[in-house]
Amino acid sequence: FLFQGLGGKDFESVIDAMKEHVLEPNTMIIKEGDDGEELYVIEEGVLDCYKKIKPDQDPIVVKTVNPGDVFGELALLYNCPRAASVSSRDKCVCWSLDRETFTHIVKDAAMKKRTKHEGFLEKVSLLETMDAY
């Protein structure tokens, strides 16, 4: 869903900016509470997302991610610390996209799409009296 609004050229820029990461089993790629600078797309393997529910207890698995899934995007979308730790269950291949590229390409494409839709909606007579927000 993050990349749906991208045109061909923007999508190619995203692909070109991605870096490959090969993870051995039990490699922690994201640590809960850290700053998030990348999101990841899984090509191969399975990773588990762990969250510490209570300070005096061990983290528990709250989600399992598989090939084709994206993780780590929340920290980029909302500029907040990592919400969970993520560790490879087996050997994995993931592709990362850095914050700067994400912001410039993906967020800008979403804003362009929103502006286009707003422009269209402003021309709909039924909606003329409505506030944009």
Short mmCIF file of N, CA, C and O in Angstrom, two decimals:
data_model
loop_
_atom_site.label_atom_id
_atom_site.label_comp_id
_atom_site.label_asym_id
_atom_site.label_seq_id
_atom_site.Cartn_x
_atom_site.Cartn_y
_atom_site.Cartn_z
N PHE A 1 0.81 -1.20 0.00
CA PHE A 1 0.00 0.00 0.00
C PHE A 1 0.85 1.26 0.00
O PHE A 1 0.43 2.29 -0.50
N LEU A 2 2.06 1.19 0.54
CA LEU A 2 2.91 2.38 0.61
C LEU A 2 3.34 2.87 -0.76
O LEU A 2 3.56 4.05 -0.96
N PHE A 3 3.47 1.96 -1.71
CA PHE A 3 4.02 2.31 -3.01
C PHE A 3 2.96 2.36 -4.11
O PHE A 3 3.30 2.54 -5.27
N GLN A 4 1.68 2.22 -3.76
CA GLN A 4 0.62 2.15 -4.76
C GLN A 4 0.47 3.44 -5.56
O GLN A 4 0.13 3.39 -6.73
N GLY A 5 0.70 4.58 -4.93
CA GLY A 5 0.50 5.84 -5.62
C GLY A 5 1.65 6.29 -6.49
O GLY A 5 1.60 7.36 -7.09
N LEU A 6 2.69 5.48 -6.56
CA LEU A 6 3.87 5.89 -7.32
C LEU A 6 3.73 5.60 -8.81
O LEU A 6 3.27 4.54 -9.20
N GLY A 7 4.16 6.57 -9.62
CA GLY A 7 4.21 6.36 -11.06
C GLY A 7 5.45 5.56 -11.40
O GLY A 7 6.30 5.28 -10.54
N GLY A 8 5.59 5.19 -12.64
CA GLY A 8 6.70 4.35 -13.09
C GLY A 8 8.07 4.89 -12.73
O GLY A 8 8.92 4.16 -12.23
N LYS A 9 8.29 6.17 -12.98
CA LYS A 9 9.60 6.77 -12.72
C LYS A 9 9.91 6.81 -11.22
O LYS A 9 11.02 6.50 -10.79
N ASP A 10 8.91 7.21 -10.41
CA ASP A 10 9.10 7.25 -8.96
C ASP A 10 9.33 5.85 -8.40
O ASP A 10 10.17 5.64 -7.53
N PHE A 11 8.57 4.88 -8.92
CA PHE A 11 8.73 3.50 -8.45
C PHE A 11 10.13 2.98 -8.78
O PHE A 11 10.76 2.33 -7.95
N GLU A 12 10.62 3.29 -9.97
CA GLU A 12 11.97 2.88 -10.35
C GLU A 12 13.01 3.53 -9.43
O GLU A 12 14.00 2.89 -9.07
N SER A 13 12.79 4.78 -9.05
CA SER A 13 13.71 5.46 -8.13
C SER A 13 13.75 4.77 -6.77
O SER A 13 14.81 4.64 -6.16
N VAL A 14 12.59 4.33 -6.31
CA VAL A 14 12.52 3.60 -5.04
C VAL A 14 13.31 2.30 -5.15
O VAL A 14 14.13 1.97 -4.29
N ILE A 15 13.08 1.56 -6.21
CA ILE A 15 13.78 0.28 -6.42
C ILE A 15 15.30 0.51 -6.46
O ILE A 15 16.07 -0.21 -5.83
N ASP A 16 15.73 1.52 -7.19
CA ASP A 16 17.16 1.82 -7.30
C ASP A 16 17.78 2.22 -5.97
O ASP A 16 18.97 1.99 -5.75
N ALA A 17 16.99 2.82 -5.08
CA ALA A 17 17.51 3.29 -3.80
C ALA A 17 17.55 2.20 -2.72
O ALA A 17 18.18 2.39 -1.68
N MET A 18 16.94 1.07 -2.98
CA MET A 18 16.87 0.01 -1.96
C MET A 18 18.20 -0.74 -1.86
O MET A 18 18.89 -0.93 -2.85
N LYS A 19 18.51 -1.14 -0.60
CA LYS A 19 19.74 -1.89 -0.33
C LYS A 19 19.38 -3.28 0.17
O LYS A 19 18.48 -3.45 0.99
N GLU A 20 20.13 -4.25 -0.31
CA GLU A 20 19.90 -5.65 0.09
C GLU A 20 20.57 -5.94 1.43
O GLU A 20 21.69 -5.52 1.69
N HIS A 21 19.86 -6.72 2.27
CA HIS A 21 20.39 -7.19 3.54
C HIS A 21 20.14 -8.69 3.62
O HIS A 21 19.00 -9.13 3.52
N VAL A 22 21.22 -9.46 3.79
CA VAL A 22 21.08 -10.90 3.99
C VAL A 22 21.29 -11.15 5.48
O VAL A 22 22.32 -10.78 6.04
N LEU A 23 20.27 -11.72 6.12
CA LEU A 23 20.30 -11.94 7.57
C LEU A 23 20.42 -13.41 7.89
O LEU A 23 19.68 -14.24 7.35
N GLU A 24 21.31 -13.73 8.79
CA GLU A 24 21.41 -15.08 9.31
C GLU A 24 20.29 -15.28 10.35
O GLU A 24 19.73 -14.30 10.85
N PRO A 25 19.97 -16.53 10.68
CA PRO A 25 18.93 -16.77 11.68
C PRO A 25 19.24 -16.03 13.00
O PRO A 25 20.40 -15.88 13.38
N ASN A 26 18.19 -15.57 13.64
CA ASN A 26 18.27 -14.88 14.94
C ASN A 26 19.03 -13.56 14.91
O ASN A 26 19.63 -13.17 15.90
N THR A 27 18.99 -12.87 13.78
CA THR A 27 19.61 -11.55 13.68
C THR A 27 18.55 -10.49 13.98
O THR A 27 17.50 -10.48 13.34
N MET A 28 18.84 -9.62 14.95
CA MET A 28 17.91 -8.53 15.25
C MET A 28 18.21 -7.37 14.31
O MET A 28 19.29 -6.81 14.33
N ILE A 29 17.24 -7.02 13.48
CA ILE A 29 17.42 -5.95 12.50
C ILE A 29 16.83 -4.63 12.99
O ILE A 29 17.27 -3.56 12.59
N ILE A 30 15.85 -4.71 13.90
CA ILE A 30 15.25 -3.52 14.50
C ILE A 30 15.14 -3.76 16.00
O ILE A 30 14.73 -4.85 16.42
N LYS A 31 15.48 -2.73 16.79
CA LYS A 31 15.35 -2.83 18.25
C LYS A 31 14.30 -1.83 18.73
O LYS A 31 14.36 -0.64 18.40
N GLU A 32 13.35 -2.33 19.50
CA GLU A 32 12.29 -1.49 20.04
C GLU A 32 12.88 -0.27 20.75
O GLU A 32 13.82 -0.39 21.52
N GLY A 33 12.32 0.91 20.46
CA GLY A 33 12.76 2.14 21.09
C GLY A 33 13.82 2.91 20.32
O GLY A 33 14.02 4.10 20.56
N ASP A 34 14.52 2.25 19.40
CA ASP A 34 15.54 2.94 18.60
C ASP A 34 14.88 3.90 17.60
O ASP A 34 13.70 3.76 17.27
N ASP A 35 15.68 4.85 17.12
CA ASP A 35 15.21 5.72 16.04
C ASP A 35 15.11 4.89 14.77
O ASP A 35 15.94 4.02 14.51
N GLY A 36 14.11 5.17 13.98
CA GLY A 36 13.93 4.44 12.73
C GLY A 36 14.42 5.23 11.54
O GLY A 36 13.94 6.34 11.30
N GLU A 37 15.37 4.68 10.81
CA GLU A 37 15.90 5.37 9.63
C GLU A 37 15.62 4.62 8.34
O GLU A 37 15.95 5.10 7.27
N GLU A 38 15.04 3.41 8.43
CA GLU A 38 14.79 2.60 7.24
C GLU A 38 13.51 1.80 7.41
O GLU A 38 13.13 1.46 8.52
N LEU A 39 12.87 1.48 6.30
CA LEU A 39 11.82 0.48 6.29
C LEU A 39 12.35 -0.70 5.49
O LEU A 39 13.32 -0.57 4.75
N TYR A 40 11.73 -1.86 5.67
CA TYR A 40 12.23 -3.08 5.04
C TYR A 40 11.12 -3.82 4.31
O TYR A 40 9.98 -3.85 4.77
N VAL A 41 11.49 -4.43 3.17
CA VAL A 41 10.60 -5.30 2.41
C VAL A 41 11.26 -6.67 2.40
O VAL A 41 12.45 -6.79 2.12
N ILE A 42 10.48 -7.70 2.71
CA ILE A 42 11.03 -9.05 2.80
C ILE A 42 10.94 -9.75 1.44
O ILE A 42 9.87 -9.84 0.85
N GLU A 43 12.09 -10.25 0.98
CA GLU A 43 12.13 -11.05 -0.24
C GLU A 43 12.04 -12.54 0.11
O GLU A 43 11.29 -13.28 -0.53
N GLU A 44 12.83 -12.95 1.09
CA GLU A 44 12.87 -14.37 1.50
C GLU A 44 12.93 -14.46 3.01
O GLU A 44 13.56 -13.62 3.65
N GLY A 45 12.33 -15.51 3.56
CA GLY A 45 12.46 -15.78 4.99
C GLY A 45 11.30 -15.25 5.81
O GLY A 45 10.36 -14.64 5.30
N VAL A 46 11.39 -15.52 7.11
CA VAL A 46 10.36 -15.15 8.07
C VAL A 46 11.02 -14.41 9.22
O VAL A 46 12.08 -14.81 9.71
N LEU A 47 10.39 -13.33 9.65
CA LEU A 47 10.89 -12.56 10.79
C LEU A 47 9.79 -12.41 11.83
O LEU A 47 8.60 -12.38 11.48
N ASP A 48 10.18 -12.34 13.09
CA ASP A 48 9.22 -12.17 14.18
C ASP A 48 9.37 -10.77 14.77
O ASP A 48 10.49 -10.27 14.94
N CYS A 49 8.23 -10.16 15.08
CA CYS A 49 8.19 -8.84 15.72
C CYS A 49 7.90 -9.05 17.19
O CYS A 49 6.89 -9.67 17.54
N TYR A 50 8.77 -8.54 18.05
CA TYR A 50 8.65 -8.71 19.50
C TYR A 50 8.35 -7.37 20.15
O TYR A 50 8.90 -6.34 19.75
N LYS A 51 7.51 -7.41 21.17
CA LYS A 51 7.19 -6.19 21.91
C LYS A 51 7.24 -6.50 23.40
O LYS A 51 6.77 -7.53 23.84
N LYS A 52 7.83 -5.58 24.13
CA LYS A 52 7.88 -5.72 25.58
C LYS A 52 6.58 -5.13 26.13
O LYS A 52 6.36 -3.92 26.05
N ILE A 53 5.72 -5.98 26.65
CA ILE A 53 4.41 -5.56 27.14
C ILE A 53 4.52 -4.98 28.55
O ILE A 53 3.96 -3.94 28.86
N LYS A 54 5.26 -5.68 29.40
CA LYS A 54 5.49 -5.22 30.77
C LYS A 54 6.99 -5.11 30.99
O LYS A 54 7.75 -5.98 30.57
N PRO A 55 7.44 -4.06 31.68
CA PRO A 55 8.89 -3.84 31.86
C PRO A 55 9.63 -5.02 32.52
O PRO A 55 10.78 -5.25 32.21
N ASP A 56 8.97 -5.77 33.37
CA ASP A 56 9.64 -6.85 34.09
C ASP A 56 9.50 -8.21 33.40
O ASP A 56 9.88 -9.23 33.96
N GLN A 57 8.97 -8.24 32.19
CA GLN A 57 8.80 -9.49 31.46
C GLN A 57 9.57 -9.47 30.14
O GLN A 57 9.88 -8.40 29.61
N ASP A 58 9.86 -10.67 29.63
CA ASP A 58 10.52 -10.78 28.32
C ASP A 58 9.56 -10.34 27.22
O ASP A 58 8.33 -10.48 27.36
N PRO A 59 10.09 -9.84 26.11
CA PRO A 59 9.23 -9.47 24.98
C PRO A 59 8.50 -10.70 24.43
O PRO A 59 9.00 -11.83 24.51
N ILE A 60 7.32 -10.47 23.86
CA ILE A 60 6.56 -11.56 23.24
C ILE A 60 6.39 -11.27 21.75
O ILE A 60 6.43 -10.12 21.32
N VAL A 61 6.19 -12.35 20.98
CA VAL A 61 5.96 -12.19 19.54
C VAL A 61 4.55 -11.64 19.35
O VAL A 61 3.57 -12.22 19.81
N VAL A 62 4.46 -10.48 18.68
CA VAL A 62 3.16 -9.86 18.42
C VAL A 62 2.75 -9.98 16.95
O VAL A 62 1.59 -9.76 16.61
N LYS A 63 3.71 -10.30 16.10
CA LYS A 63 3.42 -10.43 14.67
C LYS A 63 4.56 -11.19 14.00
O LYS A 63 5.71 -11.07 14.40
N THR A 64 4.22 -11.95 12.97
CA THR A 64 5.21 -12.62 12.14
C THR A 64 5.07 -12.07 10.73
O THR A 64 3.95 -11.94 10.23
N VAL A 65 6.20 -11.70 10.12
CA VAL A 65 6.17 -11.14 8.78
C VAL A 65 6.84 -12.09 7.79
O VAL A 65 7.80 -12.79 8.14
N ASN A 66 6.31 -12.11 6.58
CA ASN A 66 6.69 -13.08 5.56
C ASN A 66 7.08 -12.38 4.26
O ASN A 66 6.91 -11.17 4.12
N PRO A 67 7.58 -13.15 3.27
CA PRO A 67 7.95 -12.54 1.99
C PRO A 67 6.82 -11.67 1.43
O PRO A 67 5.65 -12.05 1.44
N GLY A 68 7.21 -10.48 0.97
CA GLY A 68 6.25 -9.52 0.43
C GLY A 68 5.77 -8.51 1.45
O GLY A 68 5.22 -7.46 1.09
N ASP A 69 5.97 -8.79 2.74
CA ASP A 69 5.54 -7.86 3.79
C ASP A 69 6.54 -6.72 3.94
O ASP A 69 7.71 -6.86 3.61
N VAL A 70 6.06 -5.62 4.48
CA VAL A 70 6.87 -4.45 4.79
C VAL A 70 6.83 -4.26 6.30
O VAL A 70 5.79 -4.43 6.93
N PHE A 71 7.98 -3.91 6.88
CA PHE A 71 8.00 -3.58 8.30
C PHE A 71 8.96 -2.42 8.54
O PHE A 71 9.82 -2.13 7.72
N GLY A 72 8.74 -1.73 9.66
CA GLY A 72 9.59 -0.60 10.00
C GLY A 72 9.08 0.72 9.44
O GLY A 72 9.69 1.77 9.65
N GLU A 73 7.95 0.70 8.76
CA GLU A 73 7.43 1.91 8.12
C GLU A 73 6.82 2.90 9.11
O GLU A 73 6.80 4.11 8.85
N LEU A 74 6.33 2.42 10.25
CA LEU A 74 5.68 3.32 11.20
C LEU A 74 6.62 4.41 11.70
O LEU A 74 6.22 5.57 11.83
N ALA A 75 7.85 4.04 11.97
CA ALA A 75 8.83 5.03 12.45
C ALA A 75 9.08 6.11 11.40
O ALA A 75 9.33 7.27 11.75
N LEU A 76 8.99 5.75 10.14
CA LEU A 76 9.19 6.73 9.07
C LEU A 76 7.94 7.58 8.84
O LEU A 76 8.03 8.78 8.65
N LEU A 77 6.79 6.93 8.87
CA LEU A 77 5.54 7.65 8.63
C LEU A 77 5.23 8.65 9.74
O LEU A 77 4.74 9.74 9.48
N TYR A 78 5.49 8.26 10.99
CA TYR A 78 5.08 9.08 12.13
C TYR A 78 6.25 9.69 12.90
O TYR A 78 6.04 10.29 13.95
N ASN A 79 7.47 9.51 12.39
CA ASN A 79 8.66 10.07 13.01
C ASN A 79 8.70 9.75 14.51
O ASN A 79 8.83 10.64 15.36
N CYS A 80 8.57 8.47 14.82
CA CYS A 80 8.56 8.03 16.22
C CYS A 80 9.55 6.87 16.39
O CYS A 80 10.01 6.30 15.41
N PRO A 81 9.87 6.54 17.65
CA PRO A 81 10.80 5.42 17.88
C PRO A 81 10.19 4.09 17.40
O PRO A 81 8.97 3.98 17.23
N ARG A 82 11.04 3.12 17.21
CA ARG A 82 10.60 1.79 16.79
C ARG A 82 9.61 1.23 17.81
O ARG A 82 9.86 1.24 19.01
N ALA A 83 8.49 0.73 17.32
CA ALA A 83 7.42 0.23 18.19
C ALA A 83 7.67 -1.20 18.65
O ALA A 83 7.06 -1.66 19.62
N ALA A 84 8.55 -1.92 17.97
CA ALA A 84 8.83 -3.32 18.31
C ALA A 84 10.21 -3.69 17.81
O ALA A 84 10.79 -3.00 16.98
N SER A 85 10.73 -4.79 18.34
CA SER A 85 11.98 -5.36 17.83
C SER A 85 11.63 -6.38 16.75
O SER A 85 10.57 -7.01 16.81
N VAL A 86 12.52 -6.54 15.77
CA VAL A 86 12.29 -7.51 14.70
C VAL A 86 13.54 -8.35 14.54
O VAL A 86 14.65 -7.83 14.44
N SER A 87 13.33 -9.68 14.54
CA SER A 87 14.44 -10.61 14.46
C SER A 87 14.14 -11.70 13.42
O SER A 87 13.00 -12.15 13.32
N SER A 88 15.16 -12.11 12.69
CA SER A 88 14.98 -13.15 11.67
C SER A 88 14.80 -14.50 12.33
O SER A 88 15.53 -14.86 13.25
N ARG A 89 13.83 -15.24 11.87
CA ARG A 89 13.60 -16.58 12.38
C ARG A 89 14.54 -17.57 11.69
O ARG A 89 15.03 -18.51 12.28
N ASP A 90 14.76 -17.34 10.40
CA ASP A 90 15.66 -18.17 9.61
C ASP A 90 16.49 -17.24 8.71
O ASP A 90 16.44 -16.04 8.89
N LYS A 91 17.21 -17.79 7.77
CA LYS A 91 17.98 -16.94 6.86
C LYS A 91 16.99 -16.12 6.03
O LYS A 91 16.03 -16.66 5.48
N CYS A 92 17.24 -14.82 5.94
CA CYS A 92 16.32 -13.90 5.27
C CYS A 92 17.06 -12.98 4.32
O CYS A 92 18.23 -12.67 4.53
N VAL A 93 16.32 -12.54 3.31
CA VAL A 93 16.80 -11.47 2.43
C VAL A 93 15.75 -10.36 2.51
O VAL A 93 14.57 -10.59 2.25
N CYS A 94 16.21 -9.19 2.92
CA CYS A 94 15.33 -8.01 3.01
C CYS A 94 15.95 -6.88 2.21
O CYS A 94 17.17 -6.83 2.02
N TRP A 95 15.11 -5.95 1.80
CA TRP A 95 15.55 -4.76 1.09
C TRP A 95 15.12 -3.55 1.90
O TRP A 95 13.96 -3.47 2.32
N SER A 96 16.03 -2.62 2.12
CA SER A 96 15.71 -1.44 2.93
C SER A 96 15.60 -0.19 2.06
O SER A 96 16.23 -0.08 1.01
N LEU A 97 14.78 0.73 2.54
CA LEU A 97 14.62 2.04 1.92
C LEU A 97 14.82 3.06 3.03
O LEU A 97 14.17 3.00 4.07
N ASP A 98 15.75 3.99 2.81
CA ASP A 98 16.10 4.96 3.84
C ASP A 98 15.04 6.06 3.96
O ASP A 98 14.23 6.29 3.07
N ARG A 99 15.05 6.73 5.12
CA ARG A 99 14.08 7.77 5.44
C ARG A 99 14.05 8.89 4.40
O ARG A 99 12.99 9.33 3.98
N GLU A 100 15.22 9.35 3.98
CA GLU A 100 15.28 10.48 3.05
C GLU A 100 14.60 10.15 1.72
O GLU A 100 13.80 10.93 1.20
N THR A 101 14.91 8.98 1.17
CA THR A 101 14.30 8.58 -0.09
C THR A 101 12.80 8.38 0.09
O THR A 101 12.00 8.83 -0.74
N PHE A 102 12.42 7.72 1.17
CA PHE A 102 11.01 7.50 1.47
C PHE A 102 10.26 8.83 1.53
O PHE A 102 9.21 8.99 0.90
N THR A 103 10.81 9.78 2.26
CA THR A 103 10.16 11.07 2.42
C THR A 103 10.04 11.81 1.10
O THR A 103 8.96 12.31 0.75
N HIS A 104 11.12 11.86 0.34
CA HIS A 104 11.11 12.62 -0.90
C HIS A 104 10.26 11.99 -1.99
O HIS A 104 9.58 12.70 -2.74
N ILE A 105 10.28 10.69 -2.09
CA ILE A 105 9.56 10.06 -3.19
C ILE A 105 8.16 9.61 -2.79
O ILE A 105 7.17 10.02 -3.40
N VAL A 106 8.05 8.81 -1.75
CA VAL A 106 6.76 8.21 -1.40
C VAL A 106 5.81 9.25 -0.81
O VAL A 106 4.66 9.37 -1.26
N LYS A 107 6.27 10.03 0.17
CA LYS A 107 5.38 11.03 0.75
C LYS A 107 5.02 12.11 -0.26
O LYS A 107 3.88 12.57 -0.30
N ASP A 108 5.96 12.53 -1.09
CA ASP A 108 5.68 13.55 -2.11
C ASP A 108 4.64 13.04 -3.11
O ASP A 108 3.75 13.78 -3.52
N ALA A 109 4.75 11.77 -3.49
CA ALA A 109 3.78 11.20 -4.43
C ALA A 109 2.39 11.18 -3.79
O ALA A 109 1.39 11.47 -4.47
N ALA A 110 2.33 10.86 -2.51
CA ALA A 110 1.04 10.85 -1.81
C ALA A 110 0.44 12.26 -1.75
O ALA A 110 -0.77 12.45 -1.93
N MET A 111 1.29 13.27 -1.52
CA MET A 111 0.81 14.65 -1.47
C MET A 111 0.32 15.10 -2.85
O MET A 111 -0.70 15.79 -2.95
N LYS A 112 1.02 14.72 -3.91
CA LYS A 112 0.58 15.08 -5.26
C LYS A 112 -0.79 14.46 -5.56
O LYS A 112 -1.66 15.11 -6.14
N LYS A 113 -0.95 13.21 -5.15
CA LYS A 113 -2.22 12.52 -5.37
C LYS A 113 -3.33 13.21 -4.59
O LYS A 113 -4.43 13.41 -5.10
N ARG A 114 -3.05 13.59 -3.35
CA ARG A 114 -4.04 14.27 -2.52
C ARG A 114 -4.43 15.61 -3.16
O ARG A 114 -5.61 15.95 -3.24
N THR A 115 -3.45 16.37 -3.62
CA THR A 115 -3.71 17.66 -4.26
C THR A 115 -4.58 17.47 -5.50
O THR A 115 -5.51 18.24 -5.75
N LYS A 116 -4.29 16.44 -6.27
CA LYS A 116 -5.07 16.14 -7.47
C LYS A 116 -6.52 15.85 -7.10
O LYS A 116 -7.46 16.38 -7.71
N HIS A 117 -6.71 15.03 -6.06
CA HIS A 117 -8.07 14.69 -5.63
C HIS A 117 -8.80 15.91 -5.07
O HIS A 117 -9.99 16.10 -5.34
N GLU A 118 -8.09 16.71 -4.30
CA GLU A 118 -8.71 17.93 -3.76
C GLU A 118 -9.15 18.85 -4.89
O GLU A 118 -10.23 19.44 -4.83
N GLY A 119 -8.32 18.99 -5.91
CA GLY A 119 -8.66 19.82 -7.06
C GLY A 119 -9.93 19.34 -7.74
O GLY A 119 -10.80 20.13 -8.12
N PHE A 120 -10.06 18.03 -7.88
CA PHE A 120 -11.26 17.46 -8.48
C PHE A 120 -12.47 17.70 -7.60
O PHE A 120 -13.53 18.15 -8.07
N LEU A 121 -12.33 17.43 -6.30
CA LEU A 121 -13.46 17.57 -5.38
C LEU A 121 -13.95 19.01 -5.26
O LEU A 121 -15.13 19.26 -5.03
N GLU A 122 -13.04 19.97 -5.42
CA GLU A 122 -13.43 21.38 -5.37
C GLU A 122 -14.37 21.75 -6.51
O GLU A 122 -15.12 22.71 -6.42
N LYS A 123 -14.36 20.98 -7.58
CA LYS A 123 -15.21 21.25 -8.75
C LYS A 123 -16.57 20.58 -8.64
O LYS A 123 -17.44 20.82 -9.49
N VAL A 124 -16.76 19.73 -7.64
CA VAL A 124 -18.04 19.04 -7.47
C VAL A 124 -19.00 19.99 -6.75
O VAL A 124 -18.77 20.37 -5.60
N SER A 125 -20.08 20.37 -7.42
CA SER A 125 -21.00 21.38 -6.88
C SER A 125 -21.62 20.97 -5.55
O SER A 125 -21.83 21.80 -4.67
N LEU A 126 -21.91 19.72 -5.37
CA LEU A 126 -22.50 19.23 -4.13
C LEU A 126 -21.58 19.48 -2.93
O LEU A 126 -22.04 19.67 -1.81
N LEU A 127 -20.28 19.52 -3.17
CA LEU A 127 -19.30 19.68 -2.09
C LEU A 127 -18.81 21.10 -1.92
O LEU A 127 -17.94 21.35 -1.07
N GLU A 128 -19.31 22.06 -2.69
CA GLU A 128 -18.81 23.42 -2.68
C GLU A 128 -18.81 24.07 -1.30
O GLU A 128 -17.91 24.84 -0.97
N THR A 129 -19.81 23.79 -0.49
CA THR A 129 -19.91 24.45 0.81
C THR A 129 -19.10 23.78 1.91
O THR A 129 -19.02 24.30 3.01
N MET A 130 -18.50 22.66 1.62
CA MET A 130 -17.73 21.92 2.63
C MET A 130 -16.34 22.51 2.80
O MET A 130 -15.71 22.93 1.83
N ASP A 131 -15.87 22.48 4.05
CA ASP A 131 -14.50 22.89 4.36
C ASP A 131 -13.57 21.73 4.00
O ASP A 131 -13.94 20.56 4.15
N ALA A 132 -12.36 22.03 3.55
CA ALA A 132 -11.40 20.98 3.17
C ALA A 132 -11.03 20.09 4.35
O ALA A 132 -10.61 18.97 4.18
N TYR A 133 -11.13 20.60 5.56
CA TYR A 133 -10.76 19.83 6.74
C TYR A 133 -11.95 19.66 7.64
O TYR A 133 -12.01 19.01 8.56
#
